[in-house]
PDB file of C-alpha atoms in Angstrom:
ATOM      1  CA  MET A  22      12.793 -12.200  30.054  1.00 35.00           C
ATOM      2  CA  ASP A  23      12.468 -10.031  32.959  1.00 35.00           C
ATOM      3  CA  LEU A  24      10.794  -6.647  32.503  1.00 32.00           C
ATOM      4  CA  GLN A  25      11.078  -2.971  34.357  1.00 34.00           C
ATOM      5  CA  PHE A  26       9.302  -0.275  33.284  1.00 34.00           C
ATOM      6  CA  GLN A  27      10.143   3.063  34.025  1.00 38.00           C
ATOM      7  CA  GLU A  28       7.209   5.431  34.647  1.00 37.00           C
ATOM      8  CA  PRO A  29       6.458   8.202  32.382  1.00 34.00           C
ATOM      9  CA  GLY A  30       8.730  10.980  32.369  1.00 36.00           C
ATOM     10  CA  SER A  31       7.181  14.736  32.190  1.00 35.00           C
ATOM     11  CA  SER A  32       5.443  16.501  30.025  1.00 33.00           C
ATOM     12  CA  ARG A  33       8.180  18.576  28.001  1.00 35.00           C
ATOM     13  CA  GLU A  34       5.430  20.431  26.289  1.00 35.00           C
ATOM     14  CA  GLN A  35       2.732  22.883  25.913  1.00 31.00           C
ATOM     15  CA  GLU A  36      -0.238  24.135  22.831  1.00 32.00           C
ATOM     16  CA  GLN A  37       1.694  26.904  20.949  1.00 34.00           C
ATOM     17  CA  GLN A  38      -1.828  28.861  19.513  1.00 33.00           C
ATOM     18  CA  ALA A  39      -0.606  30.527  16.504  1.00 33.00           C
ATOM     19  CA  GLY A  40      -2.270  31.945  12.816  1.00 34.00           C
ATOM     20  CA  GLU A  41      -4.984  30.994  10.092  1.00 39.00           C
ATOM     21  CA  GLY A  42      -3.560  30.403   6.547  1.00 41.00           C
ATOM     22  CA  ALA A  43      -1.125  27.599   4.712  1.00 38.00           C
ATOM     23  CA  ASP A  44       2.054  30.063   6.074  1.00 42.00           C
ATOM     24  CA  ASN A  45       1.239  28.813   9.515  1.00 41.00           C
ATOM     25  CA  PHE A  46       0.101  25.641   9.317  1.00 37.00           C
ATOM     26  CA  ARG A  47       2.928  24.550  10.585  1.00 38.00           C
ATOM     27  CA  ALA A  48       3.201  27.219  13.711  1.00 37.00           C
ATOM     28  CA  ARG A  49      -0.753  25.674  13.837  1.00 32.00           C
ATOM     29  CA  ARG A  50      -0.371  22.273  14.695  1.00 32.00           C
ATOM     30  CA  LEU A  51       3.367  22.611  16.811  1.00 32.00           C
ATOM     31  CA  SER A  52       4.229  21.967  19.890  1.00 30.00           C
ATOM     32  CA  LEU A  53       5.840  24.443  22.536  1.00 27.00           C
ATOM     33  CA  ALA A  54       8.615  23.239  24.489  1.00 31.00           C
ATOM     34  CA  LYS A  55       9.002  24.795  27.386  1.00 33.00           C
ATOM     35  CA  GLY A  56      11.265  27.337  27.655  1.00 33.00           C
ATOM     36  CA  ASN A  57      13.013  29.328  25.207  1.00 31.00           C
ATOM     37  CA  VAL A  58      16.111  28.255  23.257  1.00 30.00           C
ATOM     38  CA  PRO A  59      18.603  31.310  22.698  1.00 31.00           C
ATOM     39  CA  GLY A  60      20.228  32.383  19.098  1.00 32.00           C
ATOM     40  CA  GLY A  61      18.068  29.088  17.120  1.00 33.00           C
ATOM     41  CA  SER A  62      19.786  28.075  14.090  1.00 32.00           C
ATOM     42  CA  SER A  63      18.413  25.698  11.216  1.00 33.00           C
ATOM     43  CA  SER A  64      22.485  24.543  11.287  1.00 32.00           C
ATOM     44  CA  ASP A  65      22.706  20.826   9.568  1.00 36.00           C
ATOM     45  CA  SER A  66      26.164  20.526  12.067  1.00 35.00           C
ATOM     46  CA  ILE A  67      24.644  18.559  14.876  1.00 34.00           C
ATOM     47  CA  SER A  68      27.381  16.649  17.190  1.00 35.00           C
ATOM     48  CA  SER A  69      27.244  14.717  20.209  1.00 37.00           C
ATOM     49  CA  PRO A  70      27.017  16.017  23.453  1.00 39.00           C
ATOM     50  CA  ALA A  71      29.507  14.474  25.485  1.00 43.00           C
ATOM     51  CA  ASN A  72      33.198  14.007  24.864  1.00 46.00           C
ATOM     52  CA  PRO A  73      34.422  11.968  21.855  1.00 41.00           C
ATOM     53  CA  ALA A  74      37.565  11.810  23.295  1.00 41.00           C
ATOM     54  CA  ALA A  75      36.136   9.433  26.601  1.00 43.00           C
ATOM     55  CA  ARG A  76      34.220   7.681  24.891  1.00 45.00           C
ATOM     56  CA  ARG A  77      35.584   4.232  23.261  1.00 47.00           C
ATOM     57  CA  GLN A  78      34.908   2.937  19.854  1.00 48.00           C
ATOM     58  CA  ARG A  79      31.849   0.525  19.048  1.00 49.00           C
ATOM     59  CA  ARG A  80      29.105  -0.065  16.238  1.00 47.00           C
ATOM     60  CA  LEU A  81      26.212   1.985  15.613  1.00 48.00           C
ATOM     61  CA  SER A  82      24.228   0.963  13.183  1.00 49.00           C
ATOM     62  CA  MET A  83      21.587   3.809  11.185  1.00 51.00           C
ATOM     63  CA  SER A  84      18.133   2.440   8.932  1.00 51.00           C
ATOM     64  CA  PRO A  85      19.432   4.287   5.136  1.00 50.00           C
ATOM     65  CA  GLU A  86      16.618   5.255   5.725  1.00 51.00           C
ATOM     66  CA  MET A  87      16.675   7.428   8.710  1.00 51.00           C
ATOM     67  CA  GLY A  88      19.276   9.324   6.948  1.00 53.00           C
ATOM     68  CA  ALA A  89      22.536   7.038   7.584  1.00 54.00           C
ATOM     69  CA  LYS A  90      24.253   5.403   4.738  1.00 57.00           C
ATOM     70  CA  ALA A  91      24.395   1.766   4.853  1.00 55.00           C
ATOM     71  CA  VAL A  92      26.841  -0.168   6.701  1.00 55.00           C
ATOM     72  CA  ALA A  93      27.352  -2.818   8.025  1.00 60.00           C
ATOM     73  CA  ALA A  94      24.475  -3.856  10.928  1.00 56.00           C
ATOM     74  CA  PRO A  95      26.096  -5.570  14.079  1.00 58.00           C
ATOM     75  CA  PHE A  96      22.971  -8.567  13.802  1.00 67.00           C
ATOM     76  CA  PRO A  97      21.931 -10.200  11.036  1.00 71.00           C
ATOM     77  CA  PRO A  98      19.612  -8.373   8.896  1.00 66.00           C
ATOM     78  CA  GLU A  99      17.066 -11.238   9.738  1.00 72.00           C
ATOM     79  CA  VAL A 100      16.665 -10.767  13.278  1.00 72.00           C
ATOM     80  CA  VAL A 101      17.235  -6.933  13.393  1.00 73.00           C
ATOM     81  CA  GLY A 102      15.593  -4.824   9.749  1.00 69.00           C
ATOM     82  CA  THR A 103      14.364  -1.299  10.165  1.00 73.00           C
ATOM     83  CA  TYR A 104      11.560   0.397   8.404  1.00 75.00           C
ATOM     84  CA  SER A 105      10.743   4.873   7.929  1.00 79.00           C
ATOM     85  CA  CYS A 106       9.455   6.668   5.891  1.00 76.00           C
ATOM     86  CA  HIS A 107       8.970  10.781   4.800  1.00 75.00           C
ATOM     87  CA  GLY A 108       5.744  12.346   5.941  1.00 75.00           C
ATOM     88  CA  VAL A 109       2.973  14.378   3.775  1.00 75.00           C
ATOM     89  CA  GLU A 110       1.298  18.058   5.048  1.00 72.00           C
ATOM     90  CA  PRO A 111      -1.475  19.685   2.864  1.00 73.00           C
ATOM     91  CA  GLY A 112      -0.053  22.647   0.753  1.00 74.00           C
ATOM     92  CA  ARG A 113      -0.727  25.990  -0.003  1.00 77.00           C
ATOM     93  CA  SER A 114      -3.877  25.120  -2.692  1.00 79.00           C
ATOM     94  CA  ALA A 115      -6.390  23.417  -1.564  1.00 78.00           C
ATOM     95  CA  GLY A 116      -5.495  19.286  -1.880  1.00 77.00           C
ATOM     96  CA  GLU A 117      -2.256  20.235  -2.475  1.00 81.00           C
ATOM     97  CA  MET A 118       0.106  17.871  -0.533  1.00 81.00           C
ATOM     98  CA  MET A 119       3.253  18.323   0.802  1.00 80.00           C
ATOM     99  CA  ALA A 120       6.286  16.312   1.277  1.00 78.00           C
ATOM    100  CA  LYS A 121       8.230  16.422   4.536  1.00 78.00           C
ATOM    101  CA  ILE A 122      11.207  15.698   5.809  1.00 83.00           C
ATOM    102  CA  ASN A 123      12.174  12.431   7.458  1.00 87.00           C
ATOM    103  CA  GLN A 124      12.140  13.373  10.921  1.00 90.00           C
ATOM    104  CA  ASP A 125      12.621   9.768  11.950  1.00 91.00           C
ATOM    105  CA  ARG A 126      15.803   8.492  13.352  1.00 92.00           C
ATOM    106  CA  GLY A 127      16.952   5.229  15.227  1.00 90.00           C
ATOM    107  CA  CYS A 128      20.144   3.086  15.893  1.00 89.00           C
ATOM    108  CA  VAL A 129      21.653   0.000  17.167  1.00 88.00           C
ATOM    109  CA  CYS A 130      24.489   0.603  19.658  1.00 89.00           C
ATOM    110  CA  TYR A 131      26.157  -3.385  20.408  1.00 85.00           C
ATOM    111  CA  PRO A 132      28.294  -4.036  22.704  1.00 86.00           C
ATOM    112  CA  PHE A 133      27.355  -1.128  24.870  1.00 90.00           C
ATOM    113  CA  GLY A 134      28.269  -0.326  28.058  1.00 86.00           C
ATOM    114  CA  VAL A 135      31.824  -1.768  29.935  1.00 76.00           C
ATOM    115  CA  GLU A 136      34.996  -1.874  27.789  1.00 71.00           C
ATOM    116  CA  GLY A 137      35.068  -5.207  26.201  1.00 64.00           C
ATOM    117  CA  GLU A 138      32.187  -6.875  27.348  1.00 73.00           C
ATOM    118  CA  LYS A 139      29.930  -8.114  24.875  1.00 76.00           C
ATOM    119  CA  THR A 140      27.238  -8.687  27.031  1.00 86.00           C
ATOM    120  CA  SER A 141      24.567  -5.422  26.126  1.00 90.00           C
ATOM    121  CA  ALA A 142      22.666  -3.826  23.149  1.00 91.00           C
ATOM    122  CA  LEU A 143      20.746  -0.683  23.490  1.00 94.00           C
ATOM    123  CA  PHE A 144      18.175  -0.402  20.862  1.00 93.00           C
ATOM    124  CA  CYS A 145      16.710   3.993  19.919  1.00 95.00           C
ATOM    125  CA  VAL A 146      14.120   4.643  17.878  1.00 95.00           C
ATOM    126  CA  PHE A 147      13.109   8.854  17.887  1.00 95.00           C
ATOM    127  CA  ASP A 148      10.131  10.413  15.473  1.00 93.00           C
ATOM    128  CA  GLY A 149      10.491  14.297  15.310  1.00 91.00           C
ATOM    129  CA  HIS A 150       7.985  16.751  15.081  1.00 88.00           C
ATOM    130  CA  GLY A 151       8.463  20.446  14.309  1.00 86.00           C
ATOM    131  CA  VAL A 152      10.060  22.455  11.736  1.00 86.00           C
ATOM    132  CA  CYS A 153      13.592  21.234  13.204  1.00 90.00           C
ATOM    133  CA  GLY A 154      12.036  18.146  14.340  1.00 91.00           C
ATOM    134  CA  ASP A 155      14.892  15.888  11.700  1.00 92.00           C
ATOM    135  CA  LYS A 156      17.470  17.584  14.305  1.00 94.00           C
ATOM    136  CA  VAL A 157      16.229  17.412  17.228  1.00 95.00           C
ATOM    137  CA  SER A 158      15.962  13.547  16.763  1.00 95.00           C
ATOM    138  CA  HIS A 159      19.150  13.294  15.689  1.00 94.00           C
ATOM    139  CA  TYR A 160      20.882  15.281  18.844  1.00 95.00           C
ATOM    140  CA  ALA A 161      18.326  13.013  20.682  1.00 95.00           C
ATOM    141  CA  MET A 162      20.018   9.681  18.788  1.00 95.00           C
ATOM    142  CA  HIS A 163      23.693  10.106  19.442  1.00 94.00           C
ATOM    143  CA  GLY A 164      22.804  12.551  23.253  1.00 95.00           C
ATOM    144  CA  MET A 165      20.922   9.452  24.062  1.00 96.00           C
ATOM    145  CA  GLN A 166      23.729   6.220  23.270  1.00 93.00           C
ATOM    146  CA  ALA A 167      26.914   8.524  24.275  1.00 94.00           C
ATOM    147  CA  LYS A 168      25.598  10.122  27.583  1.00 96.00           C
ATOM    148  CA  LEU A 169      24.005   6.092  29.032  1.00 96.00           C
ATOM    149  CA  GLU A 170      27.433   4.320  28.376  1.00 94.00           C
ATOM    150  CA  GLN A 171      29.058   7.033  30.540  1.00 94.00           C
ATOM    151  CA  HIS A 172      26.430   7.368  33.142  1.00 96.00           C
ATOM    152  CA  PRO A 173      27.477   5.827  36.995  1.00 94.00           C
ATOM    153  CA  LEU A 174      24.627   4.368  37.057  1.00 95.00           C
ATOM    154  CA  LEU A 175      24.346   1.926  33.640  1.00 94.00           C
ATOM    155  CA  ALA A 176      25.504  -1.487  35.559  1.00 91.00           C
ATOM    156  CA  SER A 177      24.517  -0.915  38.949  1.00 92.00           C
ATOM    157  CA  ASP A 178      20.427   0.918  38.478  1.00 95.00           C
ATOM    158  CA  PRO A 179      19.841   1.022  34.365  1.00 95.00           C
ATOM    159  CA  LYS A 180      16.425   2.280  34.785  1.00 96.00           C
ATOM    160  CA  THR A 181      17.950   5.263  37.009  1.00 97.00           C
ATOM    161  CA  ALA A 182      20.821   6.212  34.187  1.00 97.00           C
ATOM    162  CA  LEU A 183      17.624   5.892  31.714  1.00 97.00           C
ATOM    163  CA  GLU A 184      15.301   8.725  33.600  1.00 97.00           C
ATOM    164  CA  GLN A 185      18.921  10.557  34.479  1.00 97.00           C
ATOM    165  CA  VAL A 186      19.392  10.971  30.356  1.00 97.00           C
ATOM    166  CA  PHE A 187      16.058  11.518  29.457  1.00 97.00           C
ATOM    167  CA  ILE A 188      15.873  14.751  31.404  1.00 96.00           C
ATOM    168  CA  ALA A 189      19.614  15.991  30.212  1.00 97.00           C
ATOM    169  CA  ILE A 190      19.185  15.340  26.861  1.00 96.00           C
ATOM    170  CA  ASP A 191      15.693  17.879  27.433  1.00 94.00           C
ATOM    171  CA  THR A 192      17.428  20.267  28.966  1.00 94.00           C
ATOM    172  CA  GLU A 193      20.355  20.480  27.387  1.00 94.00           C
ATOM    173  CA  LEU A 194      17.834  21.055  23.878  1.00 92.00           C
ATOM    174  CA  GLN A 195      16.667  24.441  25.823  1.00 89.00           C
ATOM    175  CA  THR A 196      19.959  26.015  25.901  1.00 89.00           C
ATOM    176  CA  ASP A 197      21.373  24.373  22.699  1.00 89.00           C
ATOM    177  CA  SER A 198      21.916  27.462  20.325  1.00 87.00           C
ATOM    178  CA  SER A 199      22.861  25.146  17.720  1.00 89.00           C
ATOM    179  CA  ILE A 200      19.350  23.837  17.270  1.00 91.00           C
ATOM    180  CA  ASP A 201      15.930  25.728  17.518  1.00 87.00           C
ATOM    181  CA  ALA A 202      14.075  23.265  19.241  1.00 88.00           C
ATOM    182  CA  GLU A 203      11.196  25.881  20.425  1.00 86.00           C
ATOM    183  CA  LEU A 204       8.500  25.069  17.808  1.00 85.00           C
ATOM    184  CA  SER A 205       9.522  21.037  17.583  1.00 91.00           C
ATOM    185  CA  GLY A 206      10.267  18.379  19.791  1.00 92.00           C
ATOM    186  CA  THR A 207      10.833  14.063  19.408  1.00 94.00           C
ATOM    187  CA  THR A 208       9.273  11.135  21.038  1.00 94.00           C
ATOM    188  CA  ALA A 209      11.740   8.424  22.063  1.00 96.00           C
ATOM    189  CA  VAL A 210      11.499   4.851  23.082  1.00 97.00           C
ATOM    190  CA  VAL A 211      15.180   3.133  23.742  1.00 97.00           C
ATOM    191  CA  ALA A 212      15.772  -0.450  25.147  1.00 96.00           C
ATOM    192  CA  LEU A 213      18.831  -1.299  27.159  1.00 95.00           C
ATOM    193  CA  ALA A 214      19.264  -5.617  26.733  1.00 92.00           C
ATOM    194  CA  ARG A 215      21.295  -7.565  29.014  1.00 91.00           C
ATOM    195  CA  TRP A 216      22.637 -11.511  28.684  1.00 87.00           C
ATOM    196  CA  THR A 217      23.401 -13.343  31.836  1.00 77.00           C
ATOM    197  CA  GLN A 218      26.421 -15.546  31.708  1.00 75.00           C
ATOM    198  CA  GLY A 219      23.681 -18.069  32.012  1.00 76.00           C
ATOM    199  CA  GLY A 220      22.193 -17.133  28.670  1.00 75.00           C
ATOM    200  CA  ARG A 221      18.945 -15.319  30.054  1.00 82.00           C
ATOM    201  CA  GLY A 222      18.026 -11.785  29.183  1.00 87.00           C
ATOM    202  CA  LYS A 223      16.597  -8.358  30.834  1.00 91.00           C
ATOM    203  CA  VAL A 224      15.993  -5.058  29.364  1.00 93.00           C
ATOM    204  CA  TRP A 225      15.292  -1.464  30.561  1.00 96.00           C
ATOM    205  CA  VAL A 226      12.257   0.979  28.601  1.00 97.00           C
ATOM    206  CA  ALA A 227      11.703   4.203  28.414  1.00 96.00           C
ATOM    207  CA  ASN A 228       9.498   6.138  26.556  1.00 95.00           C
ATOM    208  CA  VAL A 229       8.328   9.319  25.839  1.00 93.00           C
ATOM    209  CA  GLY A 230       5.712  10.486  23.609  1.00 91.00           C
ATOM    210  CA  ASP A 231       4.013   7.701  21.973  1.00 90.00           C
ATOM    211  CA  SER A 232       6.920   6.319  19.795  1.00 92.00           C
ATOM    212  CA  ARG A 233       6.407   2.412  21.312  1.00 92.00           C
ATOM    213  CA  ALA A 234       7.800  -1.069  22.067  1.00 94.00           C
ATOM    214  CA  VAL A 235       6.447  -4.258  21.719  1.00 92.00           C
ATOM    215  CA  MET A 236       8.607  -7.863  22.183  1.00 90.00           C
ATOM    216  CA  ALA A 237       7.924 -11.109  19.955  1.00 89.00           C
ATOM    217  CA  VAL A 238       7.321 -13.900  22.351  1.00 90.00           C
ATOM    218  CA  GLN A 239       6.649 -17.711  20.830  1.00 89.00           C
ATOM    219  CA  LYS A 240       3.526 -19.334  22.986  1.00 88.00           C
ATOM    220  CA  GLY A 241       2.579 -22.379  21.068  1.00 89.00           C
ATOM    221  CA  GLY A 242       3.946 -21.931  18.090  1.00 90.00           C
ATOM    222  CA  LYS A 243       3.446 -18.969  17.032  1.00 93.00           C
ATOM    223  CA  LEU A 244       4.790 -15.604  17.552  1.00 92.00           C
ATOM    224  CA  LYS A 245       2.191 -13.200  20.256  1.00 93.00           C
ATOM    225  CA  ALA A 246       3.164  -8.911  20.631  1.00 93.00           C
ATOM    226  CA  VAL A 247       4.044  -8.038  24.232  1.00 93.00           C
ATOM    227  CA  ALA A 248       3.782  -4.141  25.015  1.00 93.00           C
ATOM    228  CA  LEU A 249       7.509  -3.585  26.546  1.00 94.00           C
ATOM    229  CA  SER A 250       6.344   0.834  27.237  1.00 93.00           C
ATOM    230  CA  GLU A 251       2.709   2.549  27.507  1.00 89.00           C
ATOM    231  CA  ASP A 252       2.036   5.334  24.959  1.00 89.00           C
ATOM    232  CA  GLN A 253       2.609   8.569  26.555  1.00 87.00           C
ATOM    233  CA  LYS A 254      -0.874  10.545  25.532  1.00 88.00           C
ATOM    234  CA  PRO A 255      -1.736  14.423  26.967  1.00 88.00           C
ATOM    235  CA  ASP A 256      -5.492  13.107  26.762  1.00 88.00           C
ATOM    236  CA  THR A 257      -4.571   9.771  28.915  1.00 88.00           C
ATOM    237  CA  PRO A 258      -6.621   9.967  32.613  1.00 90.00           C
ATOM    238  CA  ALA A 259      -3.217   9.730  34.431  1.00 89.00           C
ATOM    239  CA  GLU A 260      -1.466  11.993  32.176  1.00 90.00           C
ATOM    240  CA  GLN A 261      -3.821  14.692  31.808  1.00 91.00           C
ATOM    241  CA  LYS A 262      -4.658  14.368  36.267  1.00 92.00           C
ATOM    242  CA  ARG A 263      -0.842  14.980  36.452  1.00 92.00           C
ATOM    243  CA  ILE A 264      -0.510  17.660  33.778  1.00 92.00           C
ATOM    244  CA  GLU A 265      -3.792  19.948  35.128  1.00 93.00           C
ATOM    245  CA  LYS A 266      -2.003  19.469  38.866  1.00 93.00           C
ATOM    246  CA  ALA A 267       1.018  21.372  37.456  1.00 93.00           C
ATOM    247  CA  GLY A 268      -0.842  23.371  36.547  1.00 93.00           C
ATOM    248  CA  GLY A 269      -1.419  23.167  32.401  1.00 92.00           C
ATOM    249  CA  PHE A 270      -4.138  22.077  30.304  1.00 90.00           C
ATOM    250  CA  VAL A 271      -4.585  19.605  27.556  1.00 91.00           C
ATOM    251  CA  SER A 272      -6.580  20.701  24.257  1.00 88.00           C
ATOM    252  CA  PRO A 273      -8.970  17.900  22.633  1.00 86.00           C
ATOM    253  CA  PRO A 274      -7.882  16.724  19.093  1.00 83.00           C
ATOM    254  CA  GLU A 275      -7.614  19.163  16.781  1.00 79.00           C
ATOM    255  CA  GLU A 276     -10.167  18.682  13.443  1.00 77.00           C
ATOM    256  CA  GLU A 277      -9.187  20.513  10.781  1.00 73.00           C
ATOM    257  CA  TRP A 278      -5.567  18.139   9.865  1.00 68.00           C
ATOM    258  CA  GLY A 279      -6.979  15.667  12.459  1.00 69.00           C
ATOM    259  CA  GLY A 280      -4.092  16.081  14.692  1.00 75.00           C
ATOM    260  CA  PRO A 281      -4.078  14.677  18.313  1.00 79.00           C
ATOM    261  CA  ALA A 282      -5.082  16.230  21.905  1.00 80.00           C
ATOM    262  CA  ARG A 283      -1.888  18.367  23.197  1.00 79.00           C
TER     263      ARG A 283
END
């Protein structure tokens, strides 16, 4: 299988300083999205940014653990499956833990692309973070499949199409007043698979943040995991150099609660 990798996208987060105390725990550990989002709202009403009338009907399957009702998947469950669970965070009292809302989102879109063709499928996973992380990841999930399918370069240049759609969704989130993304965001890993007439396949993978894609390859009767993406973390040598060259800075991992570098 031929693979083409996208270079890690530009970081869209910077460090946010906040006060101490249990009430400020979330604020202290969250990253700040670039730019301010006017009129932020906690509304649960989120719709795809694409024009619904311009989209064709297809099957989009989401895991019930990821916030959707169970529906018939476009692939056999022994081929495609999902698993997700909510996390926890420190409570107001010492030793107390509180459940967090599940901010994971994921989908499989098939058929994907040109009307009438069943040669492509799209696989997406998003891991939201922050107070509105579930809304951001939900927005990104719907925006990704809608915008990418309508992109004029999807058939001829999937790499460029993926890069431009990632940037477009990030830009929209900065100005969409229905979601307060100032202190919230999401990772993303997206795989576009395409099969040829000869039965061979090709996959394009794009990612931002530390969500990861791997592929199981059978060799000698055993399955071996092959990485399809490289985690984008601010303290890796290349990424930290890029951030600092652009005038930013990278803070070390948080010792108090074990958070990552930001």
